mmCIF file of C-alpha atoms in Angstrom:
data_model
loop_
_atom_site.group_PDB
_atom_site.id
_atom_site.type_symbol
_atom_site.label_atom_id
_atom_site.label_comp_id
_atom_site.label_asym_id
_atom_site.label_seq_id
_atom_site.Cartn_x
_atom_site.Cartn_y
_atom_site.Cartn_z
ATOM 1 C CA MET A 1 -79.530 34.195 -93.281
ATOM 2 C CA ALA A 2 -78.262 33.434 -89.363
ATOM 3 C CA ARG A 3 -74.343 32.587 -90.189
ATOM 4 C CA PRO A 4 -73.973 29.096 -88.643
ATOM 5 C CA THR A 5 -71.985 28.952 -85.098
ATOM 6 C CA ARG A 6 -68.502 27.436 -85.301
ATOM 7 C CA THR A 7 -67.699 24.957 -83.156
ATOM 8 C CA VAL A 8 -64.467 26.077 -80.953
ATOM 9 C CA PRO A 9 -62.252 21.774 -79.582
ATOM 10 C CA PRO A 10 -62.640 21.804 -76.258
ATOM 11 C CA HIS A 11 -58.707 22.556 -74.968
ATOM 12 C CA PHE A 12 -57.351 22.587 -71.603
ATOM 13 C CA THR A 13 -57.483 25.193 -69.308
ATOM 14 C CA GLY A 14 -56.337 23.820 -65.792
ATOM 15 C CA PHE A 15 -56.763 20.917 -63.180
ATOM 16 C CA ALA A 16 -59.327 22.043 -60.174
ATOM 17 C CA ASP A 17 -57.282 23.521 -58.051
ATOM 18 C CA ALA A 18 -53.941 23.967 -57.318
ATOM 19 C CA ASP A 19 -53.556 22.061 -53.831
ATOM 20 C CA ALA A 20 -55.275 18.413 -55.160
ATOM 21 C CA ARG A 21 -58.166 19.473 -51.846
ATOM 22 C CA PHE A 22 -59.615 16.616 -53.387
ATOM 23 C CA PHE A 23 -57.194 13.626 -53.197
ATOM 24 C CA ARG A 24 -56.710 15.532 -50.001
ATOM 25 C CA ALA A 25 -59.239 14.629 -49.053
ATOM 26 C CA LEU A 26 -60.148 11.542 -50.485
ATOM 27 C CA ALA A 27 -56.969 10.095 -48.718
ATOM 28 C CA LYS A 28 -58.443 10.910 -45.177
ATOM 29 C CA HIS A 29 -62.387 8.957 -46.874
ATOM 30 C CA GLN A 30 -61.565 5.830 -47.461
ATOM 31 C CA ARG A 31 -64.683 4.446 -48.257
ATOM 32 C CA ARG A 32 -67.233 3.853 -51.018
ATOM 33 C CA GLU A 33 -70.038 6.036 -50.789
ATOM 34 C CA TRP A 34 -67.546 8.835 -50.072
ATOM 35 C CA PHE A 35 -65.963 8.664 -53.668
ATOM 36 C CA GLN A 36 -69.581 7.532 -55.154
ATOM 37 C CA ALA A 37 -71.065 11.153 -53.277
ATOM 38 C CA HIS A 38 -67.444 12.871 -55.103
ATOM 39 C CA ARG A 39 -67.141 11.236 -58.120
ATOM 40 C CA GLU A 40 -68.153 13.673 -60.288
ATOM 41 C CA GLU A 41 -66.465 16.555 -58.646
ATOM 42 C CA TYR A 42 -62.873 13.509 -59.486
ATOM 43 C CA GLU A 43 -64.414 13.080 -62.743
ATOM 44 C CA THR A 44 -64.925 16.405 -64.411
ATOM 45 C CA GLY A 45 -62.357 18.309 -61.698
ATOM 46 C CA TRP A 46 -59.477 15.569 -62.379
ATOM 47 C CA VAL A 47 -60.350 13.106 -65.381
ATOM 48 C CA ALA A 48 -61.581 15.452 -68.160
ATOM 49 C CA PRO A 49 -58.363 18.207 -67.803
ATOM 50 C CA MET A 50 -55.927 14.984 -68.179
ATOM 51 C CA ARG A 51 -57.704 13.435 -71.113
ATOM 52 C CA LEU A 52 -57.464 17.231 -72.467
ATOM 53 C CA LEU A 53 -54.010 18.319 -71.797
ATOM 54 C CA LEU A 54 -51.858 14.472 -73.062
ATOM 55 C CA ALA A 55 -53.880 14.580 -75.934
ATOM 56 C CA GLU A 56 -52.513 17.871 -76.353
ATOM 57 C CA VAL A 57 -49.124 17.777 -75.620
ATOM 58 C CA ARG A 58 -49.082 14.391 -77.760
ATOM 59 C CA GLU A 59 -49.311 16.504 -80.438
ATOM 60 C CA LEU A 60 -47.570 18.895 -79.846
ATOM 61 C CA ILE A 61 -44.236 16.331 -79.179
ATOM 62 C CA ASP A 62 -44.911 14.641 -81.958
ATOM 63 C CA PRO A 63 -41.965 16.377 -83.566
ATOM 64 C CA LEU A 64 -39.738 15.855 -81.703
ATOM 65 C CA PHE A 65 -40.169 11.667 -82.157
ATOM 66 C CA GLU A 66 -38.809 11.261 -85.359
ATOM 67 C CA ARG A 67 -37.778 7.529 -85.417
ATOM 68 C CA HIS A 68 -41.181 6.270 -82.776
ATOM 69 C CA ALA A 69 -44.929 7.166 -83.545
ATOM 70 C CA LEU A 70 -46.619 8.076 -79.823
ATOM 71 C CA GLY A 71 -49.055 5.993 -78.776
ATOM 72 C CA GLU A 72 -52.698 7.075 -77.258
ATOM 73 C CA PRO A 73 -52.644 8.999 -73.931
ATOM 74 C CA LYS A 74 -53.308 6.456 -71.108
ATOM 75 C CA ILE A 75 -55.006 7.370 -67.625
ATOM 76 C CA PHE A 76 -54.627 5.094 -64.984
ATOM 77 C CA ARG A 77 -58.110 4.112 -62.789
ATOM 78 C CA ILE A 78 -58.038 5.797 -59.111
ATOM 79 C CA TYR A 79 -58.757 1.698 -57.907
ATOM 80 C CA ARG A 80 -55.753 0.352 -56.028
ATOM 81 C CA ASP A 81 -54.645 -2.960 -56.790
ATOM 82 C CA VAL A 82 -54.984 -4.743 -53.193
ATOM 83 C CA ARG A 83 -54.531 -8.245 -53.401
ATOM 84 C CA PHE A 84 -50.985 -8.450 -52.169
ATOM 85 C CA ALA A 85 -50.623 -5.540 -49.914
ATOM 86 C CA LYS A 86 -51.049 -4.179 -46.579
ATOM 87 C CA ASP A 87 -52.794 -1.504 -47.263
ATOM 88 C CA LYS A 88 -56.064 -2.149 -48.051
ATOM 89 C CA SER A 89 -57.244 1.576 -48.886
ATOM 90 C CA PRO A 90 -58.978 1.238 -52.022
ATOM 91 C CA TYR A 91 -58.116 4.278 -53.575
ATOM 92 C CA LYS A 92 -55.238 5.713 -54.845
ATOM 93 C CA THR A 93 -55.147 9.524 -54.230
ATOM 94 C CA HIS A 94 -53.430 11.023 -56.974
ATOM 95 C CA ILE A 95 -54.468 10.909 -60.672
ATOM 96 C CA GLY A 96 -51.782 9.782 -63.009
ATOM 97 C CA GLY A 97 -51.984 9.509 -67.193
ATOM 98 C CA TYR A 98 -48.506 9.683 -69.951
ATOM 99 C CA VAL A 99 -47.961 9.126 -73.393
ATOM 100 C CA PRO A 100 -46.146 6.546 -74.621
ATOM 101 C CA LEU A 101 -44.493 5.043 -77.355
ATOM 102 C CA THR A 102 -46.735 2.706 -79.320
ATOM 103 C CA GLY A 103 -44.639 -0.785 -81.145
ATOM 104 C CA ILE A 104 -42.143 -0.997 -78.003
ATOM 105 C CA GLY A 105 -43.190 -3.237 -75.516
ATOM 106 C CA THR A 106 -46.562 -2.997 -73.957
ATOM 107 C CA GLY A 107 -48.182 -1.905 -70.424
ATOM 108 C CA PRO A 108 -45.244 -0.779 -68.403
ATOM 109 C CA ALA A 109 -42.526 -2.365 -70.627
ATOM 110 C CA GLN A 110 -42.548 0.390 -73.289
ATOM 111 C CA PRO A 111 -40.406 3.820 -72.932
ATOM 112 C CA VAL A 112 -42.664 7.293 -71.852
ATOM 113 C CA PRO A 113 -41.969 10.487 -73.389
ATOM 114 C CA VAL A 114 -44.313 12.306 -70.579
ATOM 115 C CA TYR A 115 -46.272 10.452 -67.142
ATOM 116 C CA LEU A 116 -48.099 13.977 -64.785
ATOM 117 C CA GLN A 117 -48.862 12.729 -61.783
ATOM 118 C CA LEU A 118 -50.973 15.074 -59.641
ATOM 119 C CA GLY A 119 -52.491 14.902 -56.002
ATOM 120 C CA THR A 120 -50.712 13.767 -52.602
ATOM 121 C CA GLU A 121 -47.450 13.347 -54.200
ATOM 122 C CA THR A 122 -47.669 15.533 -57.191
ATOM 123 C CA PHE A 123 -44.476 15.036 -59.708
ATOM 124 C CA VAL A 124 -43.452 14.336 -63.699
ATOM 125 C CA ALA A 125 -41.540 11.587 -64.783
ATOM 126 C CA ALA A 126 -40.022 10.143 -68.567
ATOM 127 C CA GLY A 127 -37.687 7.767 -69.748
ATOM 128 C CA HIS A 128 -38.351 3.349 -69.488
ATOM 129 C CA TYR A 129 -39.754 2.898 -66.465
ATOM 130 C CA THR A 130 -39.162 -1.505 -66.610
ATOM 131 C CA MET A 131 -37.536 -2.739 -68.995
ATOM 132 C CA ASP A 132 -38.737 -6.270 -69.853
ATOM 133 C CA PRO A 133 -35.719 -9.190 -69.683
ATOM 134 C CA ASP A 134 -34.685 -8.846 -73.466
ATOM 135 C CA GLN A 135 -35.108 -5.196 -73.375
ATOM 136 C CA LEU A 136 -32.698 -5.533 -70.208
ATOM 137 C CA ARG A 137 -30.344 -7.525 -72.082
ATOM 138 C CA ARG A 138 -30.368 -4.855 -74.877
ATOM 139 C CA TYR A 139 -29.905 -2.101 -72.412
ATOM 140 C CA ARG A 140 -26.578 -3.372 -70.701
ATOM 141 C CA ASP A 141 -25.048 -3.980 -73.851
ATOM 142 C CA ALA A 142 -25.608 -1.121 -75.458
ATOM 143 C CA VAL A 143 -24.098 1.126 -72.256
ATOM 144 C CA LEU A 144 -21.401 -1.431 -72.425
ATOM 145 C CA ASP A 145 -20.883 -0.302 -75.727
ATOM 146 C CA ASP A 146 -17.992 1.944 -76.465
ATOM 147 C CA ALA A 147 -20.398 4.410 -78.959
ATOM 148 C CA ARG A 148 -23.514 4.116 -77.350
ATOM 149 C CA GLY A 149 -22.940 4.089 -73.891
ATOM 150 C CA ALA A 150 -21.153 7.274 -74.066
ATOM 151 C CA ALA A 151 -23.867 8.692 -76.317
ATOM 152 C CA LEU A 152 -25.349 7.752 -73.819
ATOM 153 C CA ALA A 153 -23.536 8.533 -70.892
ATOM 154 C CA ARG A 154 -23.457 12.285 -72.834
ATOM 155 C CA ILE A 155 -27.455 12.192 -72.898
ATOM 156 C CA VAL A 156 -28.008 11.403 -69.110
ATOM 157 C CA ALA A 157 -25.215 14.364 -68.451
ATOM 158 C CA SER A 158 -26.905 16.946 -70.508
ATOM 159 C CA VAL A 159 -30.755 16.315 -68.794
ATOM 160 C CA ARG A 160 -29.013 16.693 -64.540
ATOM 161 C CA LYS A 161 -27.691 19.413 -65.941
ATOM 162 C CA ALA A 162 -30.848 20.899 -67.531
ATOM 163 C CA GLY A 163 -32.527 20.399 -63.850
ATOM 164 C CA PHE A 164 -34.089 16.815 -64.778
ATOM 165 C CA THR A 165 -33.331 14.028 -62.049
ATOM 166 C CA LEU A 166 -32.035 9.704 -62.135
ATOM 167 C CA MET A 167 -35.245 8.376 -60.024
ATOM 168 C CA THR A 168 -33.654 5.601 -57.776
ATOM 169 C CA GLY A 169 -36.456 2.854 -59.451
ATOM 170 C CA ASP A 170 -34.500 -0.964 -59.314
ATOM 171 C CA LEU A 171 -31.330 -0.091 -58.368
ATOM 172 C CA LEU A 172 -28.217 -2.700 -57.954
ATOM 173 C CA LYS A 173 -25.867 -3.022 -55.735
ATOM 174 C CA LYS A 174 -23.541 -4.061 -57.755
ATOM 175 C CA VAL A 175 -22.567 -3.914 -61.239
ATOM 176 C CA PRO A 176 -23.637 -6.700 -63.636
ATOM 177 C CA ARG A 177 -21.361 -10.662 -63.192
ATOM 178 C CA GLY A 178 -19.005 -10.079 -65.596
ATOM 179 C CA VAL A 179 -18.627 -6.442 -65.657
ATOM 180 C CA ASP A 180 -15.534 -5.010 -64.408
ATOM 181 C CA PRO A 181 -16.539 -2.655 -61.513
ATOM 182 C CA GLU A 182 -14.633 0.349 -62.380
ATOM 183 C CA HIS A 183 -16.568 0.806 -65.094
ATOM 184 C CA PRO A 184 -16.673 3.693 -66.594
ATOM 185 C CA ARG A 185 -20.892 3.695 -66.992
ATOM 186 C CA ALA A 186 -20.832 1.733 -63.473
ATOM 187 C CA GLU A 187 -23.761 3.254 -62.671
ATOM 188 C CA LEU A 188 -25.360 3.000 -65.594
ATOM 189 C CA LEU A 189 -24.788 -0.615 -65.470
ATOM 190 C CA ARG A 190 -26.628 -1.178 -62.023
ATOM 191 C CA ARG A 191 -29.936 -0.167 -63.474
ATOM 192 C CA ARG A 192 -32.787 -2.099 -64.509
ATOM 193 C CA ASN A 193 -34.696 0.546 -65.561
ATOM 194 C CA LEU A 194 -33.794 4.684 -66.528
ATOM 195 C CA ALA A 195 -36.548 7.126 -65.601
ATOM 196 C CA VAL A 196 -35.773 10.814 -64.862
ATOM 197 C CA GLY A 197 -37.949 13.460 -62.444
ATOM 198 C CA PHE A 198 -38.597 16.468 -64.133
ATOM 199 C CA PRO A 199 -37.671 19.555 -62.764
ATOM 200 C CA ALA A 200 -40.176 20.681 -60.001
ATOM 201 C CA LEU A 201 -43.952 21.249 -61.575
ATOM 202 C CA PRO A 202 -45.132 25.645 -60.569
ATOM 203 C CA LYS A 203 -47.715 24.853 -58.678
ATOM 204 C CA ARG A 204 -49.700 27.117 -60.194
ATOM 205 C CA LEU A 205 -49.507 25.879 -63.392
ATOM 206 C CA ILE A 206 -51.544 23.141 -62.263
ATOM 207 C CA VAL A 207 -54.594 25.764 -62.865
ATOM 208 C CA SER A 208 -53.481 26.862 -65.909
ATOM 209 C CA ARG A 209 -53.523 26.345 -69.216
ATOM 210 C CA GLY A 210 -49.003 27.575 -69.094
ATOM 211 C CA LEU A 211 -49.034 23.553 -68.127
ATOM 212 C CA VAL A 212 -49.437 22.626 -71.490
ATOM 213 C CA ALA A 213 -45.584 24.707 -72.858
ATOM 214 C CA TRP A 214 -43.934 23.758 -69.803
ATOM 215 C CA LEU A 215 -44.157 20.174 -70.363
ATOM 216 C CA VAL A 216 -43.716 20.289 -73.722
ATOM 217 C CA LYS A 217 -40.432 22.304 -73.663
ATOM 218 C CA GLU A 218 -39.077 20.439 -70.876
ATOM 219 C CA THR A 219 -40.020 17.145 -72.701
ATOM 220 C CA LYS A 220 -38.107 18.305 -75.517
ATOM 221 C CA LYS A 221 -34.814 18.411 -73.244
ATOM 222 C CA VAL A 222 -35.805 14.800 -72.531
ATOM 223 C CA ALA A 223 -36.838 13.745 -75.755
ATOM 224 C CA PRO A 224 -33.181 12.017 -76.574
ATOM 225 C CA LEU A 225 -33.506 9.849 -73.563
ATOM 226 C CA VAL A 226 -36.231 8.454 -74.322
ATOM 227 C CA GLU A 227 -35.144 8.396 -78.212
ATOM 228 C CA TRP A 228 -32.407 6.252 -77.696
ATOM 229 C CA LEU A 229 -33.724 3.692 -74.932
ATOM 230 C CA ALA A 230 -36.773 3.264 -77.069
ATOM 231 C CA ASP A 231 -34.147 2.354 -79.810
ATOM 232 C CA VAL A 232 -32.534 -0.009 -77.629
ATOM 233 C CA ALA A 233 -35.676 -1.076 -76.665
ATOM 234 C CA GLU A 234 -37.903 -1.945 -79.898
#
């Protein structure tokens, strides 16, 4: 009697190529006809691997977030919103996907443990990129609080030492009204979001299963920052 065939779940093995040739070609051919002719290349070489990668990473980083649940991974559509843009190019020249925290804000107002973008511009990031007005108020109150603000300052110093960089984002020229300009956490108070860029992603990992371990390792370093932001945002 033949033994039953064991089905091995698919797992991430790498993206199409380390140089993102599809997206570089798309940047030169911003036409529907070209994209439709190469859609399969995009779906199999970039969308499918991104879906597998984020699912694996989500499962592996879940234990890092003891106080918050992780939401389902999201992949951004390749179509640009050109309604109010001067640049009417219809397609993005990258693929972006992320793992959010669930139950805290919606859409861009969710703290994000890991965001990955690959294409003509490649980077990895984490944090709270868009705070709604209530979240921003709570964030500033927390930064002003001696205990919570000092804790955030220590976390930020730690991730910077680990090679992460604070993303400039929406930065005020001055501290909010009523705050001492010489406040020891003035830099953090000038922010309307708080996100960090990961150390540079080694190019060779884009086509390797090793990208899973790298993302998990780096996300572990930034997890305390994301949890601090989530505590304030919820």
